[in-house]
PDB file of C-alpha atoms in Angstrom:
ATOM      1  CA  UNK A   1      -8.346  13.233   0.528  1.00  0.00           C
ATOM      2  CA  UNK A   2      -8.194  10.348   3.399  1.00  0.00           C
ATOM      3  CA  UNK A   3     -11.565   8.072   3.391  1.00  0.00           C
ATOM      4  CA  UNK A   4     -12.671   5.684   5.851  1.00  0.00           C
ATOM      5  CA  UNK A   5     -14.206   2.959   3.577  1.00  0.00           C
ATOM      6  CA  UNK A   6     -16.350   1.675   6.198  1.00  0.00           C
ATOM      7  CA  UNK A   7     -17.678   3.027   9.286  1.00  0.00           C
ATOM      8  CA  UNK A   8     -21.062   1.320  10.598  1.00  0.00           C
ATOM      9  CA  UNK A   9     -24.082   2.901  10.446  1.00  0.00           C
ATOM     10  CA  UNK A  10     -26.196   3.886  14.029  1.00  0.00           C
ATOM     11  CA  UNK A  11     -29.719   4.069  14.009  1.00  0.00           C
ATOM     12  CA  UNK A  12     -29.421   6.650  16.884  1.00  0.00           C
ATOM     13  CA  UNK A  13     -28.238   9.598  15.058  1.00  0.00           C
ATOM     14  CA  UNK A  14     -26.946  10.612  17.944  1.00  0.00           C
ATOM     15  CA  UNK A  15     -24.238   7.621  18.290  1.00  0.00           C
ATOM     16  CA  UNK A  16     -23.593   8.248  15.198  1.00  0.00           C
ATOM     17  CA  UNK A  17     -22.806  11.645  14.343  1.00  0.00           C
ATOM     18  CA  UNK A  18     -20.297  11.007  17.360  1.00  0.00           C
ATOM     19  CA  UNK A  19     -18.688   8.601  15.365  1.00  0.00           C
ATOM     20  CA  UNK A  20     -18.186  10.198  12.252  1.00  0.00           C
ATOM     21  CA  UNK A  21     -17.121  13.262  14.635  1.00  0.00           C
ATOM     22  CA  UNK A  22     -14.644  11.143  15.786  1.00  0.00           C
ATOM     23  CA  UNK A  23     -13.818  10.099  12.193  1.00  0.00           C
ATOM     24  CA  UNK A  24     -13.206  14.069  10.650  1.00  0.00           C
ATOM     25  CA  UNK A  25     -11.066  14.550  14.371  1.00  0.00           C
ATOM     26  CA  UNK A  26      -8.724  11.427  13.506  1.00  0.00           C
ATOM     27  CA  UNK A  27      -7.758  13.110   9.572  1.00  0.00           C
ATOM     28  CA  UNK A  28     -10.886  11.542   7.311  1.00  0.00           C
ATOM     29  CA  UNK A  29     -12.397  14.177   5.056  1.00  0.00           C
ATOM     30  CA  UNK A  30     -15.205  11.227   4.166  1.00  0.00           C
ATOM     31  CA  UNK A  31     -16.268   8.002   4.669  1.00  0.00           C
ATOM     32  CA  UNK A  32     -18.169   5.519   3.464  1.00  0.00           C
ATOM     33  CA  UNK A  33     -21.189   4.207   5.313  1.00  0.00           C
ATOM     34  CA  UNK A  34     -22.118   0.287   6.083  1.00  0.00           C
ATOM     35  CA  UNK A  35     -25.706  -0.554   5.741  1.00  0.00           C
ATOM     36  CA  UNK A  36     -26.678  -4.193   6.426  1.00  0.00           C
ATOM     37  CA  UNK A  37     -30.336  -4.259   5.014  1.00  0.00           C
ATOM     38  CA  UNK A  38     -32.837  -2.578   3.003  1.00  0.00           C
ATOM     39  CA  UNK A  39     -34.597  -0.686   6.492  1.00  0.00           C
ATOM     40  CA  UNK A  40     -31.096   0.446   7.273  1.00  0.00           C
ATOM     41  CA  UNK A  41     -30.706   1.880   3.627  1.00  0.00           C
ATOM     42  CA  UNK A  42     -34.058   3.593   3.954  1.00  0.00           C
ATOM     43  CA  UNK A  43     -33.450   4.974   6.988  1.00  0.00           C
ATOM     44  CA  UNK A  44     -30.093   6.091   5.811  1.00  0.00           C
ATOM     45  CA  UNK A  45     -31.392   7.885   2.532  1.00  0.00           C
ATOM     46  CA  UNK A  46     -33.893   9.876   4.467  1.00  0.00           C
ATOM     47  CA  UNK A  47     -31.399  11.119   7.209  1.00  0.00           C
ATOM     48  CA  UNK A  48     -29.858  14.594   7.439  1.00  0.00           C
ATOM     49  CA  UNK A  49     -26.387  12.595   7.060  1.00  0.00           C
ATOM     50  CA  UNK A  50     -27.440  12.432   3.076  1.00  0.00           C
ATOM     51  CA  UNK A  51     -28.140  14.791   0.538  1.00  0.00           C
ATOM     52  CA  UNK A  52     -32.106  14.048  -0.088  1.00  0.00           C
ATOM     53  CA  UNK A  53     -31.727  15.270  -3.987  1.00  0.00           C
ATOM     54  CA  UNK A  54     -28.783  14.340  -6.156  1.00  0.00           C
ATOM     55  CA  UNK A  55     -26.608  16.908  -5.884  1.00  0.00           C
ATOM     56  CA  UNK A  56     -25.580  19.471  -8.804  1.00  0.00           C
ATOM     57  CA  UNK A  57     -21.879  19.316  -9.798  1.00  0.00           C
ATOM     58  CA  UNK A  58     -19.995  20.877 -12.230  1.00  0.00           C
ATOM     59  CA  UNK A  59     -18.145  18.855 -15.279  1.00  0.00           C
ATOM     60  CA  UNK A  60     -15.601  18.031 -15.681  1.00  0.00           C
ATOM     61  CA  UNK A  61     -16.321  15.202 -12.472  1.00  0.00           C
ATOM     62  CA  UNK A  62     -13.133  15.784 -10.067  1.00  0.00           C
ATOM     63  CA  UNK A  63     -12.400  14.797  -6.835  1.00  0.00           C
ATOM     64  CA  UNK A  64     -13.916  18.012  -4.974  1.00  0.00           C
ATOM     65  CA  UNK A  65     -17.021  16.484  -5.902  1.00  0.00           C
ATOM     66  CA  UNK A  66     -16.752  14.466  -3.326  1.00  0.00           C
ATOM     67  CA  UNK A  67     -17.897  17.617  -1.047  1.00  0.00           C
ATOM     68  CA  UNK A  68     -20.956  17.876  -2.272  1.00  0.00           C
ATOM     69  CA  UNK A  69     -22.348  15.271  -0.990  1.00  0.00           C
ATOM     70  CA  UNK A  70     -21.471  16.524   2.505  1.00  0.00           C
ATOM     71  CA  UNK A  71     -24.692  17.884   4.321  1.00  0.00           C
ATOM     72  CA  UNK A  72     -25.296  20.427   7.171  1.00  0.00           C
ATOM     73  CA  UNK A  73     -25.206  18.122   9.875  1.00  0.00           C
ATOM     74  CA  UNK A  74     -22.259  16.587   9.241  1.00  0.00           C
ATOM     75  CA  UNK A  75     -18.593  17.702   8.978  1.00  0.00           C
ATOM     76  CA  UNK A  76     -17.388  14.928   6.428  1.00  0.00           C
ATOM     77  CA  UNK A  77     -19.100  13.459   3.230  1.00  0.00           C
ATOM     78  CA  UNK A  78     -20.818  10.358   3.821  1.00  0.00           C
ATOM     79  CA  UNK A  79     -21.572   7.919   1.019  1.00  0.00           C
ATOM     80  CA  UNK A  80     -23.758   4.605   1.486  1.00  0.00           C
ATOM     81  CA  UNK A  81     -22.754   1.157   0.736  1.00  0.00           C
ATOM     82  CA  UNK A  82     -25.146  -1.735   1.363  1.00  0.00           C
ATOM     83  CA  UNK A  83     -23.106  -4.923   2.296  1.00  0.00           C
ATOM     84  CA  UNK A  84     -24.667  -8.319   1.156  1.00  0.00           C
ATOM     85  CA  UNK A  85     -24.121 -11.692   3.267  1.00  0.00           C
ATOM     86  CA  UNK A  86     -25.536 -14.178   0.971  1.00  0.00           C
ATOM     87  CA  UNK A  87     -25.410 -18.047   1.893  1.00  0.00           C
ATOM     88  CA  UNK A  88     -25.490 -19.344  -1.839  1.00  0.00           C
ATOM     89  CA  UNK A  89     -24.702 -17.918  -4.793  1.00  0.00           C
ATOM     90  CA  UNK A  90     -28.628 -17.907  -6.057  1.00  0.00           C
ATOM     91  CA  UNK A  91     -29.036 -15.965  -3.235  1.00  0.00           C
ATOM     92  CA  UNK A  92     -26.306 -13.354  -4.247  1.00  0.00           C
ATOM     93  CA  UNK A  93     -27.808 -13.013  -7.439  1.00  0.00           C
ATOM     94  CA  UNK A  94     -31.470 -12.637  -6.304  1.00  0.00           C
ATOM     95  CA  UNK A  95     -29.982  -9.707  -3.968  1.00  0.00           C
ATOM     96  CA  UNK A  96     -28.052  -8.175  -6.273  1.00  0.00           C
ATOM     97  CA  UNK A  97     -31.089  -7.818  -8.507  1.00  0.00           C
ATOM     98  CA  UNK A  98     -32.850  -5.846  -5.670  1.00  0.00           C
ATOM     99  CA  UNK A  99     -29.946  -3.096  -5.072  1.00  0.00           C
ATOM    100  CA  UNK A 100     -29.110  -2.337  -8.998  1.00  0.00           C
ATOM    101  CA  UNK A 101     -30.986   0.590  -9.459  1.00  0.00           C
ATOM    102  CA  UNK A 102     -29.999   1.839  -5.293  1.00  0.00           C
ATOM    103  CA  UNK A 103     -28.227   4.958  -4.643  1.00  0.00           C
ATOM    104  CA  UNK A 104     -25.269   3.156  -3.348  1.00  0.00           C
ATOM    105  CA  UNK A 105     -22.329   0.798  -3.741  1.00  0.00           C
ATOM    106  CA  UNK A 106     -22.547  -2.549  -3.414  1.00  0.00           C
ATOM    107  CA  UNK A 107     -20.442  -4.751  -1.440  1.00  0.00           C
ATOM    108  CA  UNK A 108     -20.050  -8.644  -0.208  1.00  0.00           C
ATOM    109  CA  UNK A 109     -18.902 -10.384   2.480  1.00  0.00           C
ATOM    110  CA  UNK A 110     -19.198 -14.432   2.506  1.00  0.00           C
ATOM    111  CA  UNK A 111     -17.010 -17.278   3.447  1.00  0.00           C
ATOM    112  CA  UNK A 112     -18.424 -19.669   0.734  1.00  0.00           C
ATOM    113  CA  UNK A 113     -15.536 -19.496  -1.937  1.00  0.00           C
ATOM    114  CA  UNK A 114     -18.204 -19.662  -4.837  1.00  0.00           C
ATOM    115  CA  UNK A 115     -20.433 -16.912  -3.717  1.00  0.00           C
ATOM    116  CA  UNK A 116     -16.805 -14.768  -3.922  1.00  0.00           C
ATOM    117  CA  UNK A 117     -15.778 -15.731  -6.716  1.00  0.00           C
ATOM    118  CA  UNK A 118     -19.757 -15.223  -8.519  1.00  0.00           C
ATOM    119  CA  UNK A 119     -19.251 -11.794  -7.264  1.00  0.00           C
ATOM    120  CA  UNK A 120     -15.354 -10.597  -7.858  1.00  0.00           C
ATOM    121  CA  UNK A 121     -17.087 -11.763 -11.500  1.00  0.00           C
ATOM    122  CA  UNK A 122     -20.283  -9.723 -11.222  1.00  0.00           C
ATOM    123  CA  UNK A 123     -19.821  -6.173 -12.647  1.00  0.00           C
ATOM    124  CA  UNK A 124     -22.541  -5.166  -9.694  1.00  0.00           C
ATOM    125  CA  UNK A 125     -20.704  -5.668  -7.336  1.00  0.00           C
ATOM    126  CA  UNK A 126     -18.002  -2.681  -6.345  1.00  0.00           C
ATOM    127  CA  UNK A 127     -16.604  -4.429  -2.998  1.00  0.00           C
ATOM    128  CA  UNK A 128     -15.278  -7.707  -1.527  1.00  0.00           C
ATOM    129  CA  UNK A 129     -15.688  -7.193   2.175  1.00  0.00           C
ATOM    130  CA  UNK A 130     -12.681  -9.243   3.752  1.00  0.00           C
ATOM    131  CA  UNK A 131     -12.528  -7.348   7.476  1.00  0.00           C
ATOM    132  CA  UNK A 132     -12.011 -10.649   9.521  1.00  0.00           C
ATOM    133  CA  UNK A 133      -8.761 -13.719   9.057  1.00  0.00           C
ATOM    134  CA  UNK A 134     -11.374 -15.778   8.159  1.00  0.00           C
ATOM    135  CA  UNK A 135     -13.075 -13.984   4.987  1.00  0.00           C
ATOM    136  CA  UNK A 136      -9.337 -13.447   4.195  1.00  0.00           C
ATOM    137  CA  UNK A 137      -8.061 -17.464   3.753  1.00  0.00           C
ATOM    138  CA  UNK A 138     -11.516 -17.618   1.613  1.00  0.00           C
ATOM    139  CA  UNK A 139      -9.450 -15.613  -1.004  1.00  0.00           C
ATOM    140  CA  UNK A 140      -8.311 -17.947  -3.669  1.00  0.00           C
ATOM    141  CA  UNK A 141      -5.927 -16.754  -6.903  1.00  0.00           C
ATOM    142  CA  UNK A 142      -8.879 -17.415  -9.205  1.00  0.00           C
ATOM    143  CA  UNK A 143     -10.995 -14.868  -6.825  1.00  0.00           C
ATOM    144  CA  UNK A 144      -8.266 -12.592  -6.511  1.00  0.00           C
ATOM    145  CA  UNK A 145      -7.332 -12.607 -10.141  1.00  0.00           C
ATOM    146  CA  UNK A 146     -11.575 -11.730 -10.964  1.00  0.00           C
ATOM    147  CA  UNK A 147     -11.438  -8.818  -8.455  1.00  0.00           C
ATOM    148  CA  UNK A 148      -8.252  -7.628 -10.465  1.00  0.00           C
ATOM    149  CA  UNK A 149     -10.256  -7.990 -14.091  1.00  0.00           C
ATOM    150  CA  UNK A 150     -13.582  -6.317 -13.170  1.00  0.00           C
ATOM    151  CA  UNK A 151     -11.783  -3.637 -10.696  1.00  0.00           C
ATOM    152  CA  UNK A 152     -13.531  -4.929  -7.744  1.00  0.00           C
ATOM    153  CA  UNK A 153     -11.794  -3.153  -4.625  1.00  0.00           C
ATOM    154  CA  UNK A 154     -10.586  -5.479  -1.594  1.00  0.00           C
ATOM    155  CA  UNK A 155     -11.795  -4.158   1.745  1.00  0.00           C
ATOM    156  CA  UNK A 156      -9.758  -5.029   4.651  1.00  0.00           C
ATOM    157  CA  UNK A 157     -10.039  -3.700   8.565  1.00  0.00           C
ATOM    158  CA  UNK A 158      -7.561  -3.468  11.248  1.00  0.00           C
ATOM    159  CA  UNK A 159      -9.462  -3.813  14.400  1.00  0.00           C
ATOM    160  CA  UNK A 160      -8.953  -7.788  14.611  1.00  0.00           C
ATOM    161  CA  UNK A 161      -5.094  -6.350  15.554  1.00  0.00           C
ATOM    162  CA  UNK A 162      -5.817  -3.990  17.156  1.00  0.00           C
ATOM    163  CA  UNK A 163      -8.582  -6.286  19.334  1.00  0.00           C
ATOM    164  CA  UNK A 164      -6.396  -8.886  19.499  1.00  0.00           C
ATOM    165  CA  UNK A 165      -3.337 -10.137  21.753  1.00  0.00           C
ATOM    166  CA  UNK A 166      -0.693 -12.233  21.711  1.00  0.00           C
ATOM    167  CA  UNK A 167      -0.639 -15.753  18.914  1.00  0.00           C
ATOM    168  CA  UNK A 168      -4.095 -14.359  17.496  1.00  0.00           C
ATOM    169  CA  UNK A 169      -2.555 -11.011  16.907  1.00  0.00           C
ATOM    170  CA  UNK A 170       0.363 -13.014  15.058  1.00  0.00           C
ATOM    171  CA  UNK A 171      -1.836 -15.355  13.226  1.00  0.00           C
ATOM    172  CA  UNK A 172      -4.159 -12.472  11.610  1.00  0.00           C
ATOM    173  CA  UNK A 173      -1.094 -10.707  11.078  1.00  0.00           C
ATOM    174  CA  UNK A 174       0.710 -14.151   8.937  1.00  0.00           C
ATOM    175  CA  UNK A 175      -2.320 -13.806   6.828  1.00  0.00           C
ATOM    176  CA  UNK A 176      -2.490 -10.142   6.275  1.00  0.00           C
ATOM    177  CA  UNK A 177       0.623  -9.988   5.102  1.00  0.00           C
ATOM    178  CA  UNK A 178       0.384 -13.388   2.777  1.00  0.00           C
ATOM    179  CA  UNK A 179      -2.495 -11.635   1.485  1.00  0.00           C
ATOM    180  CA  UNK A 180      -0.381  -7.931   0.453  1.00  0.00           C
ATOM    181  CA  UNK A 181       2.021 -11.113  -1.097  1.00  0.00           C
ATOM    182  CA  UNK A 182      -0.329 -12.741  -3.149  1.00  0.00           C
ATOM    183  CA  UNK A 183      -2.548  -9.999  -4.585  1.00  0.00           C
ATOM    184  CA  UNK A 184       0.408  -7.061  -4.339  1.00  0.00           C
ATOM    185  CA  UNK A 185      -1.329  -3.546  -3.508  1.00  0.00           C
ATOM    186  CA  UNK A 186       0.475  -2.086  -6.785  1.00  0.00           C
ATOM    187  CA  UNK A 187      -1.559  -4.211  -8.784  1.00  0.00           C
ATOM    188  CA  UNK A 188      -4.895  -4.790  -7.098  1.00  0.00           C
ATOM    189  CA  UNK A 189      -7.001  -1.793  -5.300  1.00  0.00           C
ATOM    190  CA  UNK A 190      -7.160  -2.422  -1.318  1.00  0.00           C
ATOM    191  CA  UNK A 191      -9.099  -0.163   0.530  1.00  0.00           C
ATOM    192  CA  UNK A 192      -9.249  -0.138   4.691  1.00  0.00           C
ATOM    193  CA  UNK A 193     -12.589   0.833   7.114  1.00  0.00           C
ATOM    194  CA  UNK A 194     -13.210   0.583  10.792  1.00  0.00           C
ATOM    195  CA  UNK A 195     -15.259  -2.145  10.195  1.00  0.00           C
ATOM    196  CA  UNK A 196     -17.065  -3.547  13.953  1.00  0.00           C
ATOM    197  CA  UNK A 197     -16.610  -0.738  15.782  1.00  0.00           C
ATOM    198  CA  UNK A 198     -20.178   0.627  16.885  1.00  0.00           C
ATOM    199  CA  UNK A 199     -19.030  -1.574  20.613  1.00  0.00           C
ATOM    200  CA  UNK A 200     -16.191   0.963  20.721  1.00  0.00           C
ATOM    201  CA  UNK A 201     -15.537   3.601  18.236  1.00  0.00           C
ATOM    202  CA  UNK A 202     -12.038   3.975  19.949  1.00  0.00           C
ATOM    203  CA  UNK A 203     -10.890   1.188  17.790  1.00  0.00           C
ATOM    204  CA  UNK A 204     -10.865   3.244  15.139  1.00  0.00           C
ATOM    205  CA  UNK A 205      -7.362   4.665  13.634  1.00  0.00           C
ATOM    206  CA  UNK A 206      -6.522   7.255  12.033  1.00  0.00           C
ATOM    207  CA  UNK A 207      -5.129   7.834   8.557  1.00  0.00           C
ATOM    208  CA  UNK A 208      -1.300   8.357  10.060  1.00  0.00           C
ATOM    209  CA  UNK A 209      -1.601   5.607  12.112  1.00  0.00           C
ATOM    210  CA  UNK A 210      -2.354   3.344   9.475  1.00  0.00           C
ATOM    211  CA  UNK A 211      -0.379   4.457   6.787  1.00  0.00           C
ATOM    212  CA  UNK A 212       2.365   3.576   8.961  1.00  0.00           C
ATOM    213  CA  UNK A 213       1.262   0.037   9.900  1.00  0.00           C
ATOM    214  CA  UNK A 214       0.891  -0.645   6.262  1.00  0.00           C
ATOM    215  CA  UNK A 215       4.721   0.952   5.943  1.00  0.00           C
ATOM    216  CA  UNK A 216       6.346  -0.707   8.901  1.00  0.00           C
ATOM    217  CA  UNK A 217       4.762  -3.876   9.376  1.00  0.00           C
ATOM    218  CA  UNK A 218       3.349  -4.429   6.263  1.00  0.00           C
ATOM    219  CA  UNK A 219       6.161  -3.688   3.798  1.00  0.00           C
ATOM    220  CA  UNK A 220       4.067  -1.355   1.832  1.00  0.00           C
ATOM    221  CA  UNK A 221       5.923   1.156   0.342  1.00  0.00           C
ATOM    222  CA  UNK A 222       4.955   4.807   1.653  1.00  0.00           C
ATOM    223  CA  UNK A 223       3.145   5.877  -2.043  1.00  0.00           C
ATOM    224  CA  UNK A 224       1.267   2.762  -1.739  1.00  0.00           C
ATOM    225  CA  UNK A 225      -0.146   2.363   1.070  1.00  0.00           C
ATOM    226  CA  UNK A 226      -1.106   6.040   0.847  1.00  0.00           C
ATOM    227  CA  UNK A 227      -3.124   5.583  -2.748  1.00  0.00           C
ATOM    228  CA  UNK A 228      -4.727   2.680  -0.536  1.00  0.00           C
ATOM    229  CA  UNK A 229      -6.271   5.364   1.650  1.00  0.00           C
ATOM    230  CA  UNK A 230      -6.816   8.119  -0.926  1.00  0.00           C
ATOM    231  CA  UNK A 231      -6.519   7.188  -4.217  1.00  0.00           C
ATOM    232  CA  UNK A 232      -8.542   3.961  -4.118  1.00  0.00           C
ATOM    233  CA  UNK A 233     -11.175   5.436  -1.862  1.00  0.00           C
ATOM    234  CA  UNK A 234     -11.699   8.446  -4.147  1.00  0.00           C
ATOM    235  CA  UNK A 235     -11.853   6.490  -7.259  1.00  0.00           C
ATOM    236  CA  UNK A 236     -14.819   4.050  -5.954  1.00  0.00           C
ATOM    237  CA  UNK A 237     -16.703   7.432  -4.645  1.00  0.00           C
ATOM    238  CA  UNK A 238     -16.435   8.417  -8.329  1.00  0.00           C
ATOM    239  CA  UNK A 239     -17.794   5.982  -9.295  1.00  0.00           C
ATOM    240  CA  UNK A 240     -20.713   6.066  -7.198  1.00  0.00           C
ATOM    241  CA  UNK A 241     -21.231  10.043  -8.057  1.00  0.00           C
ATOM    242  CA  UNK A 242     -21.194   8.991 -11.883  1.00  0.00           C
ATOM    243  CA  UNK A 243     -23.766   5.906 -11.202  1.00  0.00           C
ATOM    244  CA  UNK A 244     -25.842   8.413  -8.949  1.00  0.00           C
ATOM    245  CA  UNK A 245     -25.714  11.460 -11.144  1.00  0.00           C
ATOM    246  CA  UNK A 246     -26.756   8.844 -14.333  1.00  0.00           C
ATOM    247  CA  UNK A 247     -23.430   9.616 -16.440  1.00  0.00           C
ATOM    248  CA  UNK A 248     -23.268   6.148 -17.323  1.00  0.00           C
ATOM    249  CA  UNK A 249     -24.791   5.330 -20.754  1.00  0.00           C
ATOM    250  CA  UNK A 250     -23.823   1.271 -21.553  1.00  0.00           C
ATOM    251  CA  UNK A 251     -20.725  -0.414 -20.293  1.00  0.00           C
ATOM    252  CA  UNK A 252     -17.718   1.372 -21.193  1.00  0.00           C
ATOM    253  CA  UNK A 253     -19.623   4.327 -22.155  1.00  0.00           C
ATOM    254  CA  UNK A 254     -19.939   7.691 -19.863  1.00  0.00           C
ATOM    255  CA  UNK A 255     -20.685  11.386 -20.104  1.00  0.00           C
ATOM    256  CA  UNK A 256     -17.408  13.465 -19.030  1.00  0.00           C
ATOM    257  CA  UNK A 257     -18.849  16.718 -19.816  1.00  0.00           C
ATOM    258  CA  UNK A 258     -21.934  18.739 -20.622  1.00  0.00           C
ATOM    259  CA  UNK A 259     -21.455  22.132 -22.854  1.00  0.00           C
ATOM    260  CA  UNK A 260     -23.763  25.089 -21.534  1.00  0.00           C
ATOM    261  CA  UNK A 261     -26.067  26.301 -24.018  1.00  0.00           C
ATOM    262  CA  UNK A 262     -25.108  29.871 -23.888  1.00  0.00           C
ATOM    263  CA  UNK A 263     -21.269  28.934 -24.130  1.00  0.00           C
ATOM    264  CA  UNK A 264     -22.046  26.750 -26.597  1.00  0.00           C
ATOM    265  CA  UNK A 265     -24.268  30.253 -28.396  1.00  0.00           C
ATOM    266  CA  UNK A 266     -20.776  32.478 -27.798  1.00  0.00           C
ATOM    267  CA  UNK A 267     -18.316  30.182 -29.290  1.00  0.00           C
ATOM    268  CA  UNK A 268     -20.440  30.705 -32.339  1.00  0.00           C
ATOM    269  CA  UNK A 269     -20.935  34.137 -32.031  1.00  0.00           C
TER     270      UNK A 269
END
């Protein structure tokens, strides 16, 4: 299954169901959805885009799950993720103390090295957000190394190259791929949105297209850079189904399956 690990959120649901239109068109079969504060999470929540109860799924948890939380209105699965900008890291934890209990993941974006590194530590947090050249240099081996210990997935975005021309195309590019170098994509989980592209959803690529930038340009073998766009993707929306359908018991401890009463009553029989 290809997923889009971030694609803005509109408050005009009109905008927006053309982007995620344009989203299922391109080869997504879900996404996941950028909110950037608490009214946008609201508003969000109560939209026909997502499921108003917690869906019912069937055990064991598998990867069709996904599809149920797909509603009516719109032809992929949309799941939320609130992003946090914090300036300090007091103010990362104050924020993360706020979205614990939220139905959604969890991610941050920051420039300040500590506030990164406080949450690649932080088992609240799901995501580093890293979608411009600038949030990637803040990446240190310490930070990267955290993000590899507490599976925290690396978000990256390709509209800066695509945006860009010429030396700034080349720079972002340098980095990018001293990035894949230093945190390898076989050993630490990358995933890639359309992050920034409410101003034109055209940006946006689909997941051919960028399965072969990651190939060609990249160096990413094929297997790869495909697990970055379905493998990866799928296992972080798992993990959000678990945390929203309260399967998780204490750290390290989850339910993988329920046994139906009147099974249970025939087995015995």
């Amino acid at each position: 299954m290809f997923i889009n690990s971030c694609i803005p959120w509109q408050n005009e649901p009109t905008i927006f169901l053309k982007n995620i239109s344009l989203c299922y068109k391109i080869g997504y079969q879900a996404a996941i959805i950028d909110l950037k504060s608490k009214k946008d999470y609201q508003i969000f929540i109560k939209s026909d885009f997502f499921p108003n109860n917690v869906p019912k799924i069937k055990f064991p948890l598998s990867i069709t799950d996904i599809l149920s939380y797909r509603t009516k209105i719109s032809p992929i699965s949309l799941i939320p993720r609130v992003t946090l900008n914090p300036e300090t890291p007091k103010l990362l934890k104050k924020e993360l103390s706020i979205w614990k209990e939220r139905r959604c993941l969890i991610a941050v974006k920051s420039l300040n090295k500590e506030v990164l590194e406080i949450a690649a530590r932080d088992g609240r947090v799901d995501i580093l957000s890293l979608p411009t050249l600038e949030s990637q240099k803040s990446l240190t081996k310490g930070i990267i190394s955290l993000a590899r210990q507490n599976e925290c997935f690396l978000d990256l975005s390709l509209i800066p190259v695509i945006e860009n021309e010429h030396y700034k195309r080349t720079k972002i590019l340098r980095v990018l791929y001293r990035l894949f170098l230093k945190a390898k994509p076989s050993a630490h989980k990358y995933l890639i949105g359309s992050d920034s592209i409410n101003d034109n959803p055209w940006l946006m690529r689909g997941p051919k297209e960028t399965l072969s930038f990651l190939y060609s340009v990249c160096n990413i073998p094929e297997f790869q850079a495909k697990r970055i766009l379905t493998h990866n993707p799928e296992e972080i929306i798992l993990k959000f189904i678990k945390r929203d359908q309260k399967l998780f018991i204490e750290s390290g401890v989850e339910i993988v399956d329920i046994i139906d009463e009147r099974a249970e009553g025939d087995l015995k029989n």
